[in-house]
PDB file of C-alpha atoms and ligand atoms in Angstrom:
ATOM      1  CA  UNK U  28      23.512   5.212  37.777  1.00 65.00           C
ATOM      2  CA  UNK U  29      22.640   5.926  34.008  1.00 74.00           C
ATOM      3  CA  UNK U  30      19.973   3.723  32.379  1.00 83.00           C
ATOM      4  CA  UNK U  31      22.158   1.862  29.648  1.00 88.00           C
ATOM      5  CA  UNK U  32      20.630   2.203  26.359  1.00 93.00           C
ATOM      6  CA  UNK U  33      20.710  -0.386  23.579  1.00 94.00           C
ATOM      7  CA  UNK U  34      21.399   1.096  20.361  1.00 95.00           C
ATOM      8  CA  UNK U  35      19.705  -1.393  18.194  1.00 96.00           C
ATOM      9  CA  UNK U  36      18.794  -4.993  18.255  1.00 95.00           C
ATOM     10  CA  UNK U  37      20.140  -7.311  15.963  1.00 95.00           C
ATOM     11  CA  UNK U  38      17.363  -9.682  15.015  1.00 96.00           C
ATOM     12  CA  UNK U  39      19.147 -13.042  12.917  1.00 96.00           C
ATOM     13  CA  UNK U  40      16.967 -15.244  10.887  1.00 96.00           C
ATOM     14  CA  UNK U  41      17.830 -18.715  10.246  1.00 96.00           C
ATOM     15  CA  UNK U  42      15.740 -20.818   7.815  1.00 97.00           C
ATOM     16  CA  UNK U  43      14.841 -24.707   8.435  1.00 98.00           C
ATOM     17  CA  UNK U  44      12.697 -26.487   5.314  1.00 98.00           C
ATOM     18  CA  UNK U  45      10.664 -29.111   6.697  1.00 97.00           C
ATOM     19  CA  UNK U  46       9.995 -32.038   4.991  1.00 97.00           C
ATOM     20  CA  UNK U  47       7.683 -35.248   6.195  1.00 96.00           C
ATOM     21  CA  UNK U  48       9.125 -37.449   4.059  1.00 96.00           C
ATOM     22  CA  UNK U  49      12.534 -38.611   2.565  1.00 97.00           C
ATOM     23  CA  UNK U  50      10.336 -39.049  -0.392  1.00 98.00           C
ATOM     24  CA  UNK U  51       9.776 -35.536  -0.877  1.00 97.00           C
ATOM     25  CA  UNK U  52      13.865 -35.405  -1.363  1.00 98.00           C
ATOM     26  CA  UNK U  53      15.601 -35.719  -4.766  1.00 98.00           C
ATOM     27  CA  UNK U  54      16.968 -39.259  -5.249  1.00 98.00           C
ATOM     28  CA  UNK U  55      20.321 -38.636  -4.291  1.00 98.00           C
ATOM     29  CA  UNK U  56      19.670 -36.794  -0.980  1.00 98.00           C
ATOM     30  CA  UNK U  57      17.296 -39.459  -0.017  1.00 98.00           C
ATOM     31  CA  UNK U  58      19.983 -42.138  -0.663  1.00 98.00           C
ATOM     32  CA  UNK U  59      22.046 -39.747   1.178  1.00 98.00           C
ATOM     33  CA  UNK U  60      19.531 -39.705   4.269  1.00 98.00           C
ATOM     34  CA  UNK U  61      19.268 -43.579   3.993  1.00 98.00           C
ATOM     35  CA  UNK U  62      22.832 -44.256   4.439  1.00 98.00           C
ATOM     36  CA  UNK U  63      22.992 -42.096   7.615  1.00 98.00           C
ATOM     37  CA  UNK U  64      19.878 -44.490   9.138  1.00 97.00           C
ATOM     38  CA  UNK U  65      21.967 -47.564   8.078  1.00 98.00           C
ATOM     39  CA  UNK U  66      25.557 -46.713   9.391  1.00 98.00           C
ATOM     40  CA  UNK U  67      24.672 -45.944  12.513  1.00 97.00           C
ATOM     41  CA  UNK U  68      23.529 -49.226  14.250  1.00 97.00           C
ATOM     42  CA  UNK U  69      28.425 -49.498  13.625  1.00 98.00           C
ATOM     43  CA  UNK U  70      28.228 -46.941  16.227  1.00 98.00           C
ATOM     44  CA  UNK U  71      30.108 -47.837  19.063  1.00 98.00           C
ATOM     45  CA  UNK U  72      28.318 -46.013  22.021  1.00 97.00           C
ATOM     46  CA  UNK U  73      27.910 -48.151  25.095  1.00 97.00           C
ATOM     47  CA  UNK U  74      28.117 -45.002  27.296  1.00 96.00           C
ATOM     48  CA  UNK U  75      25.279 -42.963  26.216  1.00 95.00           C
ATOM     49  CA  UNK U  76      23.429 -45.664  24.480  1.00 96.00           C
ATOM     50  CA  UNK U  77      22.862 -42.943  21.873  1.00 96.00           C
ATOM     51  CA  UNK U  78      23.673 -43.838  17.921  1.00 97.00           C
ATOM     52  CA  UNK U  79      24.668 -41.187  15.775  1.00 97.00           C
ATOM     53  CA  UNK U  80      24.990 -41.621  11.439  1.00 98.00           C
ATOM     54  CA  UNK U  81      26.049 -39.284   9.315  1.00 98.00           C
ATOM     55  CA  UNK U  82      26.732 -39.391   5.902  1.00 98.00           C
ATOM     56  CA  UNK U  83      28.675 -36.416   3.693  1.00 98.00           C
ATOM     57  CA  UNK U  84      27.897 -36.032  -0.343  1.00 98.00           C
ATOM     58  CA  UNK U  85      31.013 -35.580  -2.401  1.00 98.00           C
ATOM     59  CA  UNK U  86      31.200 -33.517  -5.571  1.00 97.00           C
ATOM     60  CA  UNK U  87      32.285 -36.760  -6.877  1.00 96.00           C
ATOM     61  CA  UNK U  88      29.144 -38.124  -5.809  1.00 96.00           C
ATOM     62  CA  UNK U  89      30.773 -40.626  -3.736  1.00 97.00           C
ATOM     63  CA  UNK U  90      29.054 -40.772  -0.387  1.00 98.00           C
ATOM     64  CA  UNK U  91      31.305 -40.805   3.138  1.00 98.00           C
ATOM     65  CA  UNK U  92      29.242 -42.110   6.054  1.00 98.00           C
ATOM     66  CA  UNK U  93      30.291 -41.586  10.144  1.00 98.00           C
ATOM     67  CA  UNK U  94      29.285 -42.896  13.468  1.00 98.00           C
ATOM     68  CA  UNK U  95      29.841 -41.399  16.859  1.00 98.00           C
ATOM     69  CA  UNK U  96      33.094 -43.604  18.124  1.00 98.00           C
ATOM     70  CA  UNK U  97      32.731 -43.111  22.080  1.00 98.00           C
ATOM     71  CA  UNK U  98      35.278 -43.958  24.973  1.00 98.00           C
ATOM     72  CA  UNK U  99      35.624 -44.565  28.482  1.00 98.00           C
ATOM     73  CA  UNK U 100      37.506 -41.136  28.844  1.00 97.00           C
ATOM     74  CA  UNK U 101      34.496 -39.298  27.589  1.00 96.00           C
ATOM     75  CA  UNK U 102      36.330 -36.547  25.256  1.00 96.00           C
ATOM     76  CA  UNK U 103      38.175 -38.955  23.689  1.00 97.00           C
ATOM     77  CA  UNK U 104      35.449 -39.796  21.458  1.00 98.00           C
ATOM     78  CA  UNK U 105      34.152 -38.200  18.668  1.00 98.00           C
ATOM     79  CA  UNK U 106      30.613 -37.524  16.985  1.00 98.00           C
ATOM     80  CA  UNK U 107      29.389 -38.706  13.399  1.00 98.00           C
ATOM     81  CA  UNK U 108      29.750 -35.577  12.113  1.00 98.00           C
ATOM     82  CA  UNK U 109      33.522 -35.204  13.062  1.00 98.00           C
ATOM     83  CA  UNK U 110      34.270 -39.064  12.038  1.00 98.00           C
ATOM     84  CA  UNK U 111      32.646 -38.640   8.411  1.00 98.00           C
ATOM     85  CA  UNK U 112      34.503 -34.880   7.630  1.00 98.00           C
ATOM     86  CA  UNK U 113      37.994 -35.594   8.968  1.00 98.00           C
ATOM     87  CA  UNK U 114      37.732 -38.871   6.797  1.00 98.00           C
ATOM     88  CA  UNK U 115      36.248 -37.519   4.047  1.00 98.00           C
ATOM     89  CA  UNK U 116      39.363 -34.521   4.256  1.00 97.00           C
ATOM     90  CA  UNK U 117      41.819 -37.134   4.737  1.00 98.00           C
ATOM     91  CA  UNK U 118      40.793 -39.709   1.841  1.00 97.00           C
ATOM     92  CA  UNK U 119      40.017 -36.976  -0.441  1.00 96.00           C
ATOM     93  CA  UNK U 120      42.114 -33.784   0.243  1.00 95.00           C
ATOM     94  CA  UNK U 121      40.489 -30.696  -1.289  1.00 95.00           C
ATOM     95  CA  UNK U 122      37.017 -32.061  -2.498  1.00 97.00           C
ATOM     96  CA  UNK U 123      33.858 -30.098  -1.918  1.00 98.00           C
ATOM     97  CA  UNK U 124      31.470 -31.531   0.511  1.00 98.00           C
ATOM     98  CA  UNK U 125      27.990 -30.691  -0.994  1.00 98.00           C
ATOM     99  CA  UNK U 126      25.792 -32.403   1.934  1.00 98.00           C
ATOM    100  CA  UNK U 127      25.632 -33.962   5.189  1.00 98.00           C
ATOM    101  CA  UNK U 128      22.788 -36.164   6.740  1.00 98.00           C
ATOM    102  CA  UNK U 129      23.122 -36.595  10.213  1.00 98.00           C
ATOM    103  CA  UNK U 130      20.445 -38.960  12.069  1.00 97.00           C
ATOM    104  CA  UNK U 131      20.139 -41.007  15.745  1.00 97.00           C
ATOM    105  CA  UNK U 132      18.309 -43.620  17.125  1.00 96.00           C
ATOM    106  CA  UNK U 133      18.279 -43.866  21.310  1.00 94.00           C
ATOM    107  CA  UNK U 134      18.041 -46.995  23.275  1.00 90.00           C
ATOM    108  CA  UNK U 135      18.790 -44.382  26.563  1.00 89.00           C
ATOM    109  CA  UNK U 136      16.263 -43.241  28.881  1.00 86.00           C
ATOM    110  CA  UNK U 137      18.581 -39.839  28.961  1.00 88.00           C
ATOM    111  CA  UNK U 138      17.789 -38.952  25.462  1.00 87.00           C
ATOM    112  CA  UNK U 139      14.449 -39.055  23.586  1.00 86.00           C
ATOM    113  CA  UNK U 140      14.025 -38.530  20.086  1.00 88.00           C
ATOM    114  CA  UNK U 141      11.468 -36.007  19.578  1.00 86.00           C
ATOM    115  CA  UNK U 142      12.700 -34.055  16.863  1.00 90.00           C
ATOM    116  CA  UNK U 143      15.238 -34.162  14.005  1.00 95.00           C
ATOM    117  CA  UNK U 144      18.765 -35.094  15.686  1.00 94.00           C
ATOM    118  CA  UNK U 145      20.806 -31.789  14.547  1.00 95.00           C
ATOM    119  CA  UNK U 146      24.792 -31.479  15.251  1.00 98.00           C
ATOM    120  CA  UNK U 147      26.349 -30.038  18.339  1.00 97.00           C
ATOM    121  CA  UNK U 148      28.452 -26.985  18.630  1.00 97.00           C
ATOM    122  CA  UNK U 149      31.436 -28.441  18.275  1.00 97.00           C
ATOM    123  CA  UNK U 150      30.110 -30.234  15.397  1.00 98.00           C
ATOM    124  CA  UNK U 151      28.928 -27.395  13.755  1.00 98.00           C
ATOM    125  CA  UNK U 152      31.780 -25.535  14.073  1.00 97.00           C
ATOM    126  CA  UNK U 153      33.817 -27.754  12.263  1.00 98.00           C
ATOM    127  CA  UNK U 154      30.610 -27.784   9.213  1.00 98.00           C
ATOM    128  CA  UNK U 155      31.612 -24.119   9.365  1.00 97.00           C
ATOM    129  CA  UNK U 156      35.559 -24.422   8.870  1.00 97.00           C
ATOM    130  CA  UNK U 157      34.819 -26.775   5.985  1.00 97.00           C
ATOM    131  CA  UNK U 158      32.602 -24.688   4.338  1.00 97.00           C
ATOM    132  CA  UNK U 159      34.477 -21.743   4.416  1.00 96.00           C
ATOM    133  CA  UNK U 160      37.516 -23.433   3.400  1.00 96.00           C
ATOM    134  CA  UNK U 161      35.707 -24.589   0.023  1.00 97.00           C
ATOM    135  CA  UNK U 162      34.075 -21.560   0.186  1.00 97.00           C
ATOM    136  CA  UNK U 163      30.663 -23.510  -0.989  1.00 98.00           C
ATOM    137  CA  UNK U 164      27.837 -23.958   1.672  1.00 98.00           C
ATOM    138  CA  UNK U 165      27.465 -27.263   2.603  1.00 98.00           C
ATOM    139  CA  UNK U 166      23.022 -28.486   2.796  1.00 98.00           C
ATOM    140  CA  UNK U 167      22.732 -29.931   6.102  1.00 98.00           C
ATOM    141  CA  UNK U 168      19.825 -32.721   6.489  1.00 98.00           C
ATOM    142  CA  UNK U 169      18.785 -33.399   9.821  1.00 98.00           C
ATOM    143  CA  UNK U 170      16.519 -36.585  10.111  1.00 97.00           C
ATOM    144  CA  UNK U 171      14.106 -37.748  12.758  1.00 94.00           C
ATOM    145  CA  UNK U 172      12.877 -41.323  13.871  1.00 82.00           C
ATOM    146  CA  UNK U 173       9.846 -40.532  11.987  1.00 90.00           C
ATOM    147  CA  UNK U 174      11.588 -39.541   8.940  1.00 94.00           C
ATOM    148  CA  UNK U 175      10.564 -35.770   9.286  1.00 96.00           C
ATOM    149  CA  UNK U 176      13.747 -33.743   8.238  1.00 97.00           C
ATOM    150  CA  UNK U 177      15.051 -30.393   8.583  1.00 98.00           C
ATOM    151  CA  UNK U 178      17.251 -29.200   5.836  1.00 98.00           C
ATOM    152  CA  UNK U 179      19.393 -26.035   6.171  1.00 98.00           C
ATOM    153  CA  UNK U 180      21.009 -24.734   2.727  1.00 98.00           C
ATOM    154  CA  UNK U 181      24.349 -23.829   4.698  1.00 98.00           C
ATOM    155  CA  UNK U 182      25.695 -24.106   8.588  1.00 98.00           C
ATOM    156  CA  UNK U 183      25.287 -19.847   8.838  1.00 97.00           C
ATOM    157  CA  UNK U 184      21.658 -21.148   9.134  1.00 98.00           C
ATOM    158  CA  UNK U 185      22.734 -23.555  12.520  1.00 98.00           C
ATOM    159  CA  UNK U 186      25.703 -21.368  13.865  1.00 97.00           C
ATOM    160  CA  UNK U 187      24.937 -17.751  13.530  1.00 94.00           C
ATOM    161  CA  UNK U 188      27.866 -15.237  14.213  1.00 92.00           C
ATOM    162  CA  UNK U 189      30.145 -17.983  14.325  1.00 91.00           C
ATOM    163  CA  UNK U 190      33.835 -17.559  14.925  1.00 88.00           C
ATOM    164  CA  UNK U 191      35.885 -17.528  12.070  1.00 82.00           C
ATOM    165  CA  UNK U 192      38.942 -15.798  10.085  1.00 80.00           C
TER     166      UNK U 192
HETATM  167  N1  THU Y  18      26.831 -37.121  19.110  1.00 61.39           N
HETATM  168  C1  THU Y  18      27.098 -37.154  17.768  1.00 61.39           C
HETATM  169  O1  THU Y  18      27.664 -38.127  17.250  1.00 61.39           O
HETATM  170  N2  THU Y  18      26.769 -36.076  17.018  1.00 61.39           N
HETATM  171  C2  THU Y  18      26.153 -34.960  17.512  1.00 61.39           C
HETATM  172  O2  THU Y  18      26.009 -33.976  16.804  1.00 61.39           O
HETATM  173  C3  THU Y  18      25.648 -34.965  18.879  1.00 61.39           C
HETATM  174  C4  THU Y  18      26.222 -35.992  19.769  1.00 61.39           C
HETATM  175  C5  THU Y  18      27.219 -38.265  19.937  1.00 61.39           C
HETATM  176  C6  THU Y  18      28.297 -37.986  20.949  1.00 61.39           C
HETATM  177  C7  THU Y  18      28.052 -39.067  21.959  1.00 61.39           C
HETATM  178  O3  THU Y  18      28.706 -40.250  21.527  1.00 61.39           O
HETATM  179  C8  THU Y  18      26.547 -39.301  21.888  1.00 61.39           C
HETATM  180  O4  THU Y  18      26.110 -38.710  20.678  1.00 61.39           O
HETATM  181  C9  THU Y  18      25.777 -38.710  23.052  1.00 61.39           C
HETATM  182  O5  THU Y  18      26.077 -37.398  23.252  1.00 61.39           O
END
């Protein structure tokens, strides 16, 4: 048998901007980060006990906001993320979606809180879909109990060689 040899190594750097503060944010994507912590205690999760916010910036400046929405027949419910976008795409067809803040707080034993609360896969892919579709990167704020945050400048940065057209 023939050694297989890899012809090159493709090495993909993401970047993550780490703040300690929301203070160290301009005003509007602080107010932005503080209406993700606010929405989510109208999360209705009474099966993983685990409450997601999110809120999406507007070109218009208005601000959408999202909680995870969660069911007895698991995939039936839907994340933050998901509830905030598909709103935001219905209300306001054709708008570009600058920013999204996405935050937690856990009252389960399953899930700690250790570090900023960042969006799932299928979350993320559906950041990506946006984004292309506006073609304009959409800033992603991630936010901790601590209010440390993580800020990505587009999803590429969260979901690297994505699927897409
Ligand atoms: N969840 C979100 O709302 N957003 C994410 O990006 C991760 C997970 C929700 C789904 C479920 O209701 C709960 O968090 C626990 O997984």
């Amino acid at each position: 048998m023939g050694r297989l040899i890899v012809a090159k190594t493709i090495d993909i750097n993401i970047k993550i901007d780490v703040f300690n503060s929301l203070n160290e944010l301009s005003e509007t994507e602080k107010l932005l980060c503080i209406k993700a912590k606010e929405i989510l205690n109208n999360a209705y999760a009474p099966y993983s006990n685990f409450k997601v916010g999110a809120a999406l910036l507007l070109e218009n400046g208005e601000i959408i906001t999202g909680t995870n929405q969660e069911n007895i027949a698991y995939p039936s419910g839907t994340c933050a993320e998901r509830t905030a976008i598909f709103y935001a795409s219905t209300q306001f067809p054709g708008i570009t979606i600058k920013a999204i803040a996405v935050t937690a707080k856990s009252e389960s034993s399953i899930f700690t809180i250790n570090k900023p609360v960042s969006p799932c896969g299928a979350c993320r892919q559906v950041i990506a879909e946006y984004e292309q579709k506006q073609n304009q990167a959409i800033k992603i704020f991630m936010i901790g109990h601590n209010d440390t945050v993580y800020q990505c400048q587009s999803i590429n940065d969260l979901l690297p060689l994505m699927f897409n057209k």
